[in-house]
CSV table of C-alpha atoms and ligand atoms in Angstrom, one decimal:
chain,number,residue,atom,x,y,z
A,1,MET,CA,-74.2,-29.5,-117.0
A,2,ALA,CA,-73.6,-32.4,-115.2
A,3,ASP,CA,-70.5,-32.5,-112.9
A,4,ARG,CA,-69.3,-36.4,-114.0
A,5,TYR,CA,-66.1,-36.2,-111.6
A,6,LEU,CA,-68.4,-35.3,-108.2
A,7,SER,CA,-70.4,-38.4,-109.2
A,8,PHE,CA,-67.4,-40.7,-110.2
A,9,THR,CA,-65.7,-40.2,-107.3
A,10,GLY,CA,-68.7,-41.0,-105.0
A,11,THR,CA,-68.0,-44.7,-106.5
A,12,ALA,CA,-65.6,-46.8,-105.0
A,13,PRO,CA,-63.3,-47.0,-108.0
A,14,GLY,CA,-63.8,-43.6,-107.9
A,15,ARG,CA,-62.4,-42.6,-105.1
A,16,PHE,CA,-59.6,-45.3,-105.2
A,17,LEU,CA,-57.9,-44.2,-108.9
A,18,THR,CA,-58.4,-40.7,-107.6
A,19,ARG,CA,-56.7,-41.2,-103.8
A,20,ARG,CA,-54.5,-42.7,-106.1
A,21,LEU,CA,-53.3,-39.7,-108.5
A,22,GLY,CA,-53.7,-36.9,-105.5
A,23,LEU,CA,-56.7,-34.9,-107.9
A,24,PRO,CA,-59.1,-33.4,-105.6
A,25,GLN,CA,-62.5,-35.5,-104.0
A,26,PRO,CA,-65.5,-34.0,-104.3
A,27,ALA,CA,-67.7,-35.0,-101.2
A,28,PRO,CA,-71.1,-35.0,-102.0
A,29,LEU,CA,-72.7,-31.1,-100.2
A,30,LYS,CA,-75.4,-32.3,-97.5
A,31,ARG,CA,-77.7,-29.3,-98.7
A,32,TRP,CA,-81.4,-28.0,-97.0
A,33,SER,CA,-84.6,-30.5,-97.7
A,34,PRO,CA,-87.7,-30.3,-96.1
A,35,GLU,CA,-87.4,-34.0,-94.3
A,36,ARG,CA,-83.4,-32.6,-93.5
A,37,ALA,CA,-85.3,-30.0,-91.5
A,38,GLY,CA,-85.8,-31.4,-88.4
A,39,SER,CA,-83.5,-32.9,-86.9
A,40,PRO,CA,-79.8,-30.7,-87.2
A,41,GLY,CA,-77.7,-33.0,-85.6
A,42,ASP,CA,-75.7,-32.6,-82.2
A,43,ARG,CA,-73.9,-28.7,-81.9
A,44,LEU,CA,-70.9,-28.3,-79.8
A,45,LEU,CA,-70.7,-25.3,-77.8
A,46,LEU,CA,-66.7,-24.0,-77.4
A,47,THR,CA,-65.4,-21.6,-75.3
A,48,ALA,CA,-61.8,-19.3,-76.1
A,49,GLY,CA,-61.1,-17.0,-73.6
A,50,LYS,CA,-64.2,-15.1,-70.8
A,51,SER,CA,-67.3,-14.7,-72.8
A,52,ASP,CA,-70.3,-12.3,-72.0
A,53,LEU,CA,-72.4,-13.4,-75.5
A,54,GLN,CA,-75.9,-14.8,-73.7
A,55,LEU,CA,-75.8,-17.4,-76.7
A,56,THR,CA,-77.7,-20.3,-74.6
A,57,ASP,CA,-80.7,-17.8,-75.2
A,58,LEU,CA,-81.3,-18.9,-79.3
A,59,GLY,CA,-83.1,-22.1,-78.3
A,60,LEU,CA,-79.9,-23.3,-81.0
A,61,ASP,CA,-79.9,-27.1,-79.0
A,62,LEU,CA,-76.3,-26.6,-78.0
A,63,THR,CA,-74.3,-28.7,-76.3
A,64,ALA,CA,-70.9,-29.2,-74.1
A,65,SER,CA,-69.8,-32.3,-75.7
A,66,SER,CA,-70.3,-34.8,-78.4
A,67,GLU,CA,-68.9,-37.5,-79.9
A,68,LYS,CA,-69.7,-37.0,-84.2
A,69,PRO,CA,-70.8,-32.8,-84.4
A,70,ALA,CA,-72.6,-32.0,-86.5
A,71,ALA,CA,-71.6,-28.6,-86.0
A,72,LEU,CA,-69.0,-26.6,-83.7
A,73,LEU,CA,-69.3,-23.1,-82.8
A,74,LEU,CA,-66.5,-21.9,-81.2
A,75,ASP,CA,-67.4,-19.0,-79.2
A,76,ALA,CA,-63.3,-16.6,-79.8
A,77,THR,CA,-65.4,-13.4,-78.6
A,78,GLY,CA,-63.2,-12.9,-75.1
A,79,VAL,CA,-59.9,-13.4,-77.1
A,80,ARG,CA,-58.3,-9.9,-76.3
A,81,ASP,CA,-54.3,-11.3,-76.9
A,82,VAL,CA,-52.4,-13.8,-78.6
A,83,GLU,CA,-51.3,-15.6,-75.2
A,84,THR,CA,-55.1,-16.7,-75.5
A,85,LEU,CA,-55.1,-18.0,-78.7
A,86,ALA,CA,-54.0,-20.4,-77.1
A,87,GLU,CA,-57.4,-21.4,-75.7
A,88,VAL,CA,-58.8,-21.2,-79.4
A,89,HIS,CA,-56.0,-23.7,-80.2
A,90,ALA,CA,-57.0,-26.1,-77.7
A,91,ALA,CA,-60.5,-26.1,-78.5
A,92,LEU,CA,-61.1,-26.8,-82.0
A,93,HIS,CA,-57.4,-29.0,-81.8
A,94,PRO,CA,-59.5,-32.2,-80.1
A,95,ALA,CA,-62.5,-31.9,-81.5
A,96,VAL,CA,-62.7,-30.5,-85.6
A,97,ARG,CA,-61.9,-34.5,-86.8
A,98,SER,CA,-64.9,-35.7,-85.2
A,99,VAL,CA,-67.5,-32.8,-87.3
A,100,ALA,CA,-69.4,-34.9,-89.9
A,101,GLU,CA,-69.4,-34.9,-93.2
A,102,SER,CA,-71.2,-31.9,-94.6
A,103,GLY,CA,-70.6,-30.5,-91.6
A,104,ARG,CA,-70.1,-26.5,-90.3
A,105,VAL,CA,-67.3,-25.0,-88.0
A,106,VAL,CA,-68.8,-21.9,-87.1
A,107,VAL,CA,-65.9,-19.1,-85.6
A,108,LEU,CA,-67.7,-16.7,-82.9
A,109,GLY,CA,-65.4,-13.0,-82.9
A,110,ALA,CA,-65.5,-9.6,-81.7
A,111,PRO,CA,-65.4,-6.4,-83.7
A,112,LEU,CA,-61.6,-5.3,-83.7
A,113,ASP,CA,-61.0,-2.8,-81.6
A,114,PRO,CA,-58.8,0.8,-82.8
A,115,THR,CA,-58.0,0.6,-79.2
A,116,ASP,CA,-56.0,-1.9,-78.2
A,117,HIS,CA,-53.8,-3.3,-81.3
A,118,HIS,CA,-53.0,-6.4,-79.0
A,119,GLN,CA,-57.4,-7.2,-79.2
A,120,ALA,CA,-57.5,-6.3,-83.3
A,121,ALA,CA,-54.3,-8.0,-83.9
A,122,ALA,CA,-55.8,-11.6,-81.5
A,123,GLN,CA,-59.6,-10.6,-83.2
A,124,GLN,CA,-57.7,-10.5,-86.6
A,125,ALA,CA,-56.3,-13.9,-86.1
A,126,LEU,CA,-59.9,-15.8,-85.7
A,127,GLU,CA,-59.5,-14.5,-89.4
A,128,GLY,CA,-56.1,-15.8,-91.1
A,129,LEU,CA,-57.5,-19.1,-88.7
A,130,THR,CA,-60.8,-19.6,-90.5
A,131,ARG,CA,-60.0,-19.4,-93.5
A,132,SER,CA,-57.3,-21.8,-93.5
A,133,LEU,CA,-59.3,-24.3,-91.5
A,134,GLY,CA,-61.2,-23.6,-94.0
A,135,LYS,CA,-58.6,-25.1,-96.9
A,136,GLU,CA,-57.7,-27.9,-95.0
A,137,ILE,CA,-61.2,-29.8,-93.4
A,138,GLY,CA,-62.5,-31.3,-96.6
A,139,ARG,CA,-65.6,-34.3,-96.7
A,140,GLY,CA,-67.9,-31.2,-97.6
A,141,ARG,CA,-67.0,-29.5,-94.4
A,142,THR,CA,-67.0,-25.5,-94.2
A,143,VAL,CA,-65.4,-23.3,-91.5
A,144,ASN,CA,-67.1,-19.3,-91.1
A,145,LEU,CA,-66.6,-16.5,-89.1
A,146,VAL,CA,-68.8,-14.0,-87.8
A,147,ARG,CA,-68.0,-11.2,-86.1
A,148,LEU,CA,-70.6,-9.5,-83.8
A,149,THR,CA,-71.6,-8.3,-79.9
A,150,ASP,CA,-75.1,-9.8,-79.1
A,151,ALA,CA,-76.3,-12.8,-80.0
A,152,ARG,CA,-79.5,-11.4,-80.4
A,153,ALA,CA,-78.9,-9.8,-83.7
A,154,ALA,CA,-76.8,-13.5,-85.2
A,155,GLU,CA,-79.5,-15.3,-84.6
A,156,SER,CA,-80.2,-15.9,-88.1
A,157,THR,CA,-77.0,-15.9,-89.7
A,158,LEU,CA,-75.7,-18.4,-86.9
A,159,ARG,CA,-79.6,-20.7,-87.9
A,160,PHE,CA,-77.8,-20.1,-91.6
A,161,LEU,CA,-73.8,-20.6,-91.1
A,162,LEU,CA,-75.2,-23.6,-88.8
A,163,SER,CA,-77.8,-25.1,-91.2
A,164,PRO,CA,-77.8,-27.2,-94.9
A,165,LYS,CA,-78.5,-24.4,-96.1
A,166,SER,CA,-75.2,-22.5,-96.2
A,167,ALA,CA,-73.5,-26.0,-98.1
A,168,TYR,CA,-71.3,-23.6,-100.3
A,169,VAL,CA,-70.9,-20.7,-98.4
A,170,SER,CA,-67.2,-21.2,-96.9
A,171,GLY,CA,-64.1,-18.9,-95.4
A,172,GLN,CA,-66.3,-15.8,-95.0
A,173,VAL,CA,-66.4,-13.5,-92.5
A,174,ILE,CA,-70.0,-11.9,-91.5
A,175,GLU,CA,-70.1,-9.2,-90.1
A,176,VAL,CA,-73.4,-8.2,-87.9
A,177,GLY,CA,-74.5,-4.8,-86.6
A,178,ALA,CA,-76.6,-3.8,-83.2
A,179,TYR,CA,-79.3,-5.8,-82.1
A,180,ASP,CA,-83.1,-4.8,-83.9
A,181,GLU,CA,-86.3,-6.9,-82.1
A,182,SER,CA,-89.1,-5.7,-84.5
A,183,GLY,CA,-87.4,-8.5,-86.7
A,184,ALA,CA,-88.9,-11.8,-85.0
A,185,PRO,CA,-91.0,-13.2,-87.8
A,186,ALA,CA,-94.5,-14.3,-86.5
A,187,ASP,CA,-93.7,-17.9,-88.9
A,188,PRO,CA,-90.3,-18.9,-88.4
A,189,ASP,CA,-91.2,-21.8,-91.2
A,190,ARG,CA,-92.6,-19.5,-93.4
A,191,PRO,CA,-90.6,-16.0,-91.8
A,192,LEU,CA,-90.9,-13.9,-95.4
A,193,THR,CA,-95.4,-14.4,-95.0
A,194,GLY,CA,-96.9,-11.0,-95.7
A,195,ARG,CA,-94.2,-10.0,-97.8
A,196,THR,CA,-93.3,-8.9,-101.4
A,197,ALA,CA,-90.6,-10.0,-103.3
A,198,LEU,CA,-89.5,-9.5,-106.4
A,199,ILE,CA,-86.6,-10.7,-108.2
A,200,THR,CA,-84.8,-9.2,-111.4
A,201,GLY,CA,-84.2,-11.9,-114.3
A,202,GLY,CA,-86.3,-14.3,-112.3
A,203,ALA,CA,-86.8,-16.4,-115.5
A,204,ARG,CA,-84.3,-18.8,-115.0
A,205,GLY,CA,-80.8,-19.7,-113.8
A,206,ILE,CA,-79.9,-18.3,-109.9
A,207,GLY,CA,-83.0,-16.3,-110.4
A,208,GLU,CA,-85.7,-19.0,-110.8
A,209,ALA,CA,-84.2,-20.7,-107.8
A,210,VAL,CA,-84.6,-17.7,-105.2
A,211,ALA,CA,-88.0,-16.9,-106.6
A,212,GLU,CA,-89.0,-20.7,-105.3
A,213,THR,CA,-86.9,-20.6,-102.5
A,214,LEU,CA,-88.7,-17.6,-101.1
A,215,ALA,CA,-91.7,-18.4,-101.7
A,216,ARG,CA,-90.9,-21.6,-99.8
A,217,ASP,CA,-90.6,-18.7,-97.2
A,218,GLY,CA,-93.7,-17.4,-97.7
A,219,ALA,CA,-93.4,-14.3,-100.0
A,220,ARG,CA,-96.0,-13.7,-103.1
A,221,VAL,CA,-93.0,-13.2,-105.5
A,222,VAL,CA,-93.2,-11.0,-108.5
A,223,VAL,CA,-90.9,-12.4,-111.6
A,224,LEU,CA,-88.9,-9.6,-113.7
A,225,ASP,CA,-87.3,-10.3,-116.6
A,226,VAL,CA,-87.3,-9.4,-120.3
A,227,PRO,CA,-90.2,-9.6,-122.7
A,228,GLN,CA,-89.1,-11.9,-125.0
A,229,ALA,CA,-88.5,-14.5,-121.3
A,230,GLU,CA,-91.8,-13.6,-121.0
A,231,GLN,CA,-93.4,-17.1,-121.3
A,232,ASP,CA,-91.1,-18.5,-119.0
A,233,ALA,CA,-91.3,-15.4,-116.2
A,234,ARG,CA,-94.6,-16.5,-116.3
A,235,ARG,CA,-94.2,-20.5,-115.8
A,236,VAL,CA,-91.7,-19.7,-112.5
A,237,ALA,CA,-95.4,-17.1,-111.3
A,238,ASP,CA,-97.7,-19.4,-111.6
A,239,ARG,CA,-96.3,-22.1,-110.8
A,240,LEU,CA,-95.3,-20.4,-107.3
A,241,GLY,CA,-98.6,-18.2,-106.5
A,242,GLY,CA,-97.0,-15.0,-107.7
A,243,ILE,CA,-97.3,-12.7,-111.1
A,244,ALA,CA,-94.7,-12.2,-113.9
A,245,LEU,CA,-93.7,-8.4,-114.7
A,246,ALA,CA,-92.4,-8.6,-118.3
A,247,LEU,CA,-89.9,-5.4,-118.7
A,248,ASP,CA,-86.0,-4.5,-119.4
A,249,ILE,CA,-84.7,-3.6,-116.6
A,250,THR,CA,-82.7,-1.1,-118.5
A,251,ALA,CA,-85.0,0.9,-119.3
A,252,PRO,CA,-84.4,4.2,-117.9
A,253,ASP,CA,-88.0,4.4,-115.8
A,254,ALA,CA,-87.9,0.3,-115.2
A,255,GLY,CA,-88.2,1.4,-111.0
A,256,GLU,CA,-91.5,3.5,-111.8
A,257,ARG,CA,-93.1,1.2,-113.8
A,258,ILE,CA,-91.7,-1.3,-111.2
A,259,ALA,CA,-93.8,1.3,-107.9
A,260,ALA,CA,-96.9,1.4,-110.8
A,261,ALA,CA,-97.4,-2.5,-110.9
A,262,LEU,CA,-97.1,-2.7,-106.7
A,263,PRO,CA,-99.2,-0.3,-105.9
A,264,ASP,CA,-99.5,-1.8,-102.5
A,265,GLY,CA,-95.0,-1.4,-101.7
A,266,LEU,CA,-91.8,-4.6,-102.1
A,267,ASP,CA,-90.1,-5.2,-98.3
A,268,VAL,CA,-87.3,-7.6,-100.8
A,269,LEU,CA,-85.7,-6.7,-103.4
A,270,ILE,CA,-83.4,-8.6,-104.9
A,271,HIS,CA,-80.5,-7.4,-107.9
A,272,ASN,CA,-80.0,-10.3,-109.9
A,273,ALA,CA,-80.9,-10.3,-113.4
A,274,GLY,CA,-77.1,-10.2,-115.3
A,275,ILE,CA,-75.4,-10.5,-118.6
A,276,THR,CA,-71.7,-11.8,-120.3
A,277,ARG,CA,-70.2,-10.3,-123.3
A,278,ASP,CA,-67.1,-12.2,-122.7
A,279,ARG,CA,-63.9,-10.4,-124.9
A,280,LEU,CA,-60.9,-8.8,-124.1
A,281,LEU,CA,-60.3,-5.2,-124.0
A,282,VAL,CA,-58.3,-4.5,-126.5
A,283,ASN,CA,-61.1,-6.4,-129.1
A,284,MET,CA,-64.0,-5.3,-127.4
A,285,PRO,CA,-66.5,-1.9,-128.5
A,286,ALA,CA,-68.3,0.5,-126.8
A,287,GLU,CA,-71.3,-2.4,-127.3
A,288,ARG,CA,-70.3,-5.1,-126.0
A,289,TRP,CA,-68.6,-2.5,-122.6
A,290,SER,CA,-72.3,-0.1,-122.3
A,291,SER,CA,-74.3,-3.2,-122.1
A,292,VAL,CA,-73.2,-5.4,-119.2
A,293,LEU,CA,-72.4,-2.0,-116.9
A,294,ASP,CA,-76.1,-1.2,-118.5
A,295,VAL,CA,-77.9,-4.0,-117.2
A,296,ASN,CA,-75.5,-4.9,-114.7
A,297,LEU,CA,-75.1,-2.0,-112.9
A,298,ALA,CA,-76.2,1.2,-114.2
A,299,SER,CA,-80.0,-0.8,-113.7
A,300,VAL,CA,-79.4,-1.4,-109.9
A,301,LEU,CA,-78.5,1.7,-108.8
A,302,ARG,CA,-81.4,3.4,-111.3
A,303,THR,CA,-83.9,1.2,-109.7
A,304,THR,CA,-82.7,1.4,-106.4
A,305,ASP,CA,-82.5,4.6,-106.3
A,306,ALA,CA,-86.3,5.0,-107.3
A,307,LEU,CA,-87.7,2.4,-105.7
A,308,LEU,CA,-85.9,3.9,-102.0
A,309,GLU,CA,-87.0,7.3,-103.0
A,310,SER,CA,-90.5,7.2,-104.1
A,311,GLY,CA,-91.4,4.8,-100.9
A,312,THR,CA,-92.0,2.0,-102.7
A,313,LEU,CA,-89.2,-0.2,-100.8
A,314,ARG,CA,-91.5,-0.3,-97.4
A,315,GLN,CA,-89.2,-0.2,-93.9
A,316,GLY,CA,-87.9,-3.1,-92.8
A,317,GLY,CA,-87.0,-4.0,-96.4
A,318,ARG,CA,-84.3,-6.4,-97.8
A,319,ILE,CA,-82.3,-5.3,-100.7
A,320,VAL,CA,-79.9,-7.8,-102.3
A,321,ALA,CA,-78.0,-7.2,-104.9
A,322,THR,CA,-75.7,-10.3,-107.6
A,323,ALA,CA,-71.9,-9.5,-108.1
A,324,SER,CA,-69.5,-12.1,-108.5
A,325,ILE,CA,-65.6,-13.5,-107.2
A,326,ALA,CA,-64.7,-12.0,-111.2
A,327,GLY,CA,-65.4,-8.5,-109.8
A,328,LEU,CA,-63.2,-9.3,-106.6
A,329,ALA,CA,-60.7,-11.6,-108.1
A,330,GLY,CA,-60.3,-9.9,-112.2
A,331,ASN,CA,-60.9,-12.5,-114.9
A,332,ALA,CA,-58.8,-12.6,-118.7
A,333,GLY,CA,-61.3,-10.9,-121.2
A,334,GLN,CA,-64.4,-9.8,-118.5
A,335,THR,CA,-62.6,-6.3,-118.0
A,336,ASN,CA,-66.9,-5.1,-118.5
A,337,TYR,CA,-68.0,-8.1,-116.1
A,338,GLY,CA,-65.4,-7.4,-113.7
A,339,ALA,CA,-65.9,-3.6,-114.1
A,340,SER,CA,-70.0,-4.2,-113.3
A,341,LYS,CA,-69.6,-6.5,-110.0
A,342,ALA,CA,-66.9,-4.3,-108.5
A,343,GLY,CA,-68.9,-1.8,-108.9
A,344,ILE,CA,-71.5,-3.1,-106.9
A,345,VAL,CA,-69.2,-4.0,-104.1
A,346,GLY,CA,-68.5,-0.1,-104.2
A,347,LEU,CA,-72.8,0.4,-104.4
A,348,VAL,CA,-73.7,-2.1,-101.1
A,349,ARG,CA,-70.3,-0.4,-98.8
A,350,SER,CA,-71.6,3.0,-99.8
A,351,LEU,CA,-75.1,2.6,-99.7
A,352,ALA,CA,-76.2,0.1,-97.1
A,353,PRO,CA,-75.5,2.0,-93.8
A,354,ARG,CA,-78.0,5.7,-95.5
A,355,ALA,CA,-80.1,3.1,-96.6
A,356,LEU,CA,-80.8,1.5,-93.3
A,357,ALA,CA,-80.8,5.1,-91.8
A,358,GLU,CA,-83.0,6.7,-93.8
A,359,HIS,CA,-85.3,4.2,-95.4
A,360,GLY,CA,-84.8,1.3,-92.0
A,361,VAL,CA,-83.8,-1.2,-95.1
A,362,THR,CA,-80.8,-3.4,-95.2
A,363,LEU,CA,-78.7,-4.2,-98.6
A,364,ASN,CA,-76.2,-6.4,-98.6
A,365,ALA,CA,-75.1,-8.6,-101.6
A,366,VAL,CA,-74.0,-12.3,-102.5
A,367,ALA,CA,-71.5,-13.2,-104.8
A,368,PRO,CA,-71.4,-16.0,-106.2
A,369,GLY,CA,-68.3,-18.0,-107.5
A,370,PHE,CA,-68.8,-20.4,-110.3
A,371,ILE,CA,-72.3,-22.5,-110.2
A,372,GLU,CA,-74.0,-24.6,-112.0
A,373,THR,CA,-76.0,-23.0,-114.4
A,374,LYS,CA,-76.9,-22.0,-117.8
A,375,MET,CA,-74.1,-19.6,-118.7
A,376,THR,CA,-71.3,-20.9,-116.9
A,377,ALA,CA,-72.9,-24.5,-119.1
A,378,ALA,CA,-71.2,-22.4,-121.5
A,379,ILE,CA,-67.8,-22.2,-120.8
A,380,PRO,CA,-65.6,-24.4,-123.3
A,381,LEU,CA,-64.7,-27.6,-121.3
A,382,PHE,CA,-61.2,-27.3,-119.5
A,383,ILE,CA,-61.9,-23.8,-118.4
A,384,ARG,CA,-64.5,-24.9,-117.0
A,385,GLU,CA,-63.2,-28.8,-115.5
A,386,ALA,CA,-60.7,-25.6,-113.7
A,387,GLY,CA,-63.6,-23.1,-112.4
A,388,ARG,CA,-65.6,-25.8,-110.7
A,389,ARG,CA,-62.3,-27.5,-108.9
A,390,MET,CA,-60.8,-24.3,-107.5
A,391,ASN,CA,-62.6,-23.9,-103.9
A,392,SER,CA,-62.5,-25.7,-100.9
A,393,LEU,CA,-65.7,-28.2,-102.0
A,394,ALA,CA,-63.2,-29.1,-105.0
A,395,GLN,CA,-67.6,-28.6,-106.9
A,396,GLY,CA,-69.5,-25.9,-108.8
A,397,GLY,CA,-72.4,-24.5,-106.8
A,398,LEU,CA,-75.4,-24.9,-107.5
A,399,PRO,CA,-78.6,-22.1,-108.1
A,400,ILE,CA,-80.0,-22.8,-104.4
A,401,ASP,CA,-76.5,-22.5,-103.0
A,402,VAL,CA,-77.1,-18.2,-103.5
A,403,ALA,CA,-80.7,-19.0,-103.6
A,404,GLU,CA,-81.0,-19.7,-100.2
A,405,THR,CA,-77.9,-17.4,-99.2
A,406,THR,CA,-80.5,-14.6,-100.6
A,407,ALA,CA,-83.5,-16.2,-98.3
A,408,TRP,CA,-80.8,-15.8,-94.7
A,409,LEU,CA,-80.3,-11.8,-96.1
A,410,ALA,CA,-83.6,-11.5,-96.5
A,411,HIS,CA,-85.0,-12.7,-93.4
A,412,PRO,CA,-87.5,-10.8,-92.0
A,413,ALA,CA,-84.5,-10.8,-88.3
A,414,SER,CA,-81.4,-10.4,-90.6
A,415,GLY,CA,-81.1,-6.3,-90.1
A,416,ALA,CA,-78.1,-6.4,-88.6
A,417,VAL,CA,-76.7,-8.0,-91.6
A,418,ASN,CA,-76.0,-5.0,-93.4
A,419,GLY,CA,-73.5,-3.3,-96.2
A,420,GLN,CA,-71.9,-7.3,-96.4
A,421,VAL,CA,-70.4,-8.4,-99.0
A,422,VAL,CA,-71.1,-12.8,-98.8
A,423,ARG,CA,-69.3,-15.2,-100.9
A,424,VAL,CA,-71.4,-18.2,-102.2
A,425,CYS,CA,-68.8,-20.2,-103.6
A,426,GLY,CA,-67.0,-23.2,-102.0
A,427,GLN,CA,-64.5,-20.5,-100.9
A,428,SER,CA,-62.7,-20.2,-103.9
A,429,LEU,CA,-59.4,-19.7,-104.7
A,430,LEU,CA,-59.7,-16.5,-106.8
A,431,GLY,CA,-60.0,-13.5,-105.3
A,432,ALA,CA,-59.2,-14.7,-101.6
B,1,NAD,N1,-73.6,-18.8,-112.9
B,1,NAD,C1,-72.7,-18.3,-112.2
B,1,NAD,O1,-71.6,-18.9,-112.3
B,1,NAD,C2,-72.5,-17.1,-111.8
B,1,NAD,C3,-71.7,-16.5,-111.2
B,1,NAD,C4,-71.3,-15.1,-110.7
B,1,NAD,C5,-72.2,-13.8,-110.7
B,1,NAD,N2,-73.6,-15.5,-111.4
B,1,NAD,C6,-74.5,-14.1,-111.5
B,1,NAD,O2,-75.8,-14.1,-111.1
B,1,NAD,C7,-76.8,-13.7,-111.8
B,1,NAD,C8,-78.1,-14.7,-112.7
B,1,NAD,O3,-77.2,-15.5,-112.8
B,1,NAD,P1,-77.6,-16.6,-113.9
B,1,NAD,O4,-75.9,-17.5,-114.1
B,1,NAD,O5,-78.6,-17.3,-113.3
B,1,NAD,O6,-77.7,-16.2,-115.0
B,1,NAD,P2,-78.5,-16.2,-116.3
B,1,NAD,O7,-78.5,-16.2,-117.7
B,1,NAD,O8,-79.3,-18.1,-116.6
B,1,NAD,O9,-80.0,-16.2,-116.1
B,1,NAD,C9,-79.9,-14.2,-115.9
B,1,NAD,C10,-81.1,-14.2,-115.8
B,1,NAD,O10,-81.7,-12.9,-116.3
B,1,NAD,C11,-82.3,-12.2,-117.0
B,1,NAD,N3,-81.7,-10.4,-117.5
B,1,NAD,C12,-80.4,-9.8,-118.4
B,1,NAD,N4,-81.2,-9.2,-118.9
B,1,NAD,C13,-82.5,-8.7,-118.2
B,1,NAD,C14,-82.6,-6.8,-118.9
B,1,NAD,N5,-82.0,-6.2,-119.1
B,1,NAD,N6,-84.0,-7.2,-118.3
B,1,NAD,C15,-84.7,-8.2,-117.1
B,1,NAD,N7,-83.6,-9.4,-117.3
B,1,NAD,C16,-83.0,-9.6,-117.7
B,1,NAD,C17,-82.0,-13.3,-118.2
B,1,NAD,O11,-83.4,-13.4,-119.2
B,1,NAD,C18,-81.2,-14.4,-118.0
B,1,NAD,O12,-83.2,-14.5,-116.9
B,1,NAD,C19,-75.8,-12.7,-112.6
B,1,NAD,O13,-76.5,-11.3,-112.1
B,1,NAD,C20,-75.0,-13.3,-112.8
B,1,NAD,O14,-73.7,-12.1,-113.2
B,1,NAD,C21,-73.4,-16.0,-111.4
């Protein structure tokens, strides 16, 4: 399962040979660790156009000059026409080269104005710039765009995108809504303290990493998995000081059984359980179709409805569902899986505004690309190798990358992030 090519290109002969042959040059990504938590490095703030954003109050440690910034934040919210886009070029052109390895570029844009097509054209242009720069910047660096109107609402999002926690998130456009002051956690280092988080499929793979990360952030975790995986679920739960729940999420009364197991309520619901049963559609029996649709989509709809309606998911709650780039781009042999994961996107877009208005709960999706797990280890060698390299970072992601993205969406201060589908795919070429 280990990425031997990445290790090889990390050596001097490996670098020499792969450069000569014109092969991908993945850079080892610098991910978050407790040791790295304290020193983010210089974060350079640049501006294009006339901005009204109040970024300086956020305590993000931004500077106006730096020779080798770890991150570059470009405030382009004031760009209202094509002429002012020249200021975007003028700001980035001299600075991009100096951004450190595994550094971050975050562009701030404004929502598109439906009454001003010049502003909309210029702001949409930032999206093309972001995605193109992400593809050319290299050396483990990422580029993302955040559309916002109030900087305070975007604080948790900016902290995430500027940090090593977002190592495998690139080429994304994230919309941040209105500010809600109720979200500031008492302990910024353990923002989920006092909150209960349930992770479906938490016994292994991405779900296990999500459980670990939410526990790190202070949550009491409930690790749900099928009865056959109960031992593994218990092992994970015991290690994290949480509880295990042996339950097949496709049981018609799964939502009611979760509610009964959690009489004190739930704050964070992570729909992570998922299966694949690949076959070309022409060879696919109805059972393979329906089992994937049931685990990956129908059970997500059923449990979400049950836990919202019963009030088990409390005010201020967070739901994160798991889509996939296969649901955005399609994938041969995965009509069932692609349909189920596209269905997650439909669910999120439709329900998110109502879940927030009626229950005070946000609903977002993560869409992983190629993540190194048992699921992807089972892919035949050559397809697996292609899947790993076909993204701007030229490598697969790790379960922790999806987990960190989930933790940002689950953060109490992320209440203004709703209805978003965030790809954790190293800017995969599939469906981009
Ligand atoms: N690994 C990837 O590259 C990748 C890419 C895109 C999306 N995803 C999605 O991420 C999620 C996790 O993937 P993973 O790679 O960690 O998979 P995995 O197979 O390693 O783990 C999935 C877990 O879900 C559990 N599960 C399956 N059916 C269940 C059910 N009916 N009830 C309760 N639990 C059930 C399994 O027992 C297992 O513990 C899935 O939704 C998957 O579709 C993964």
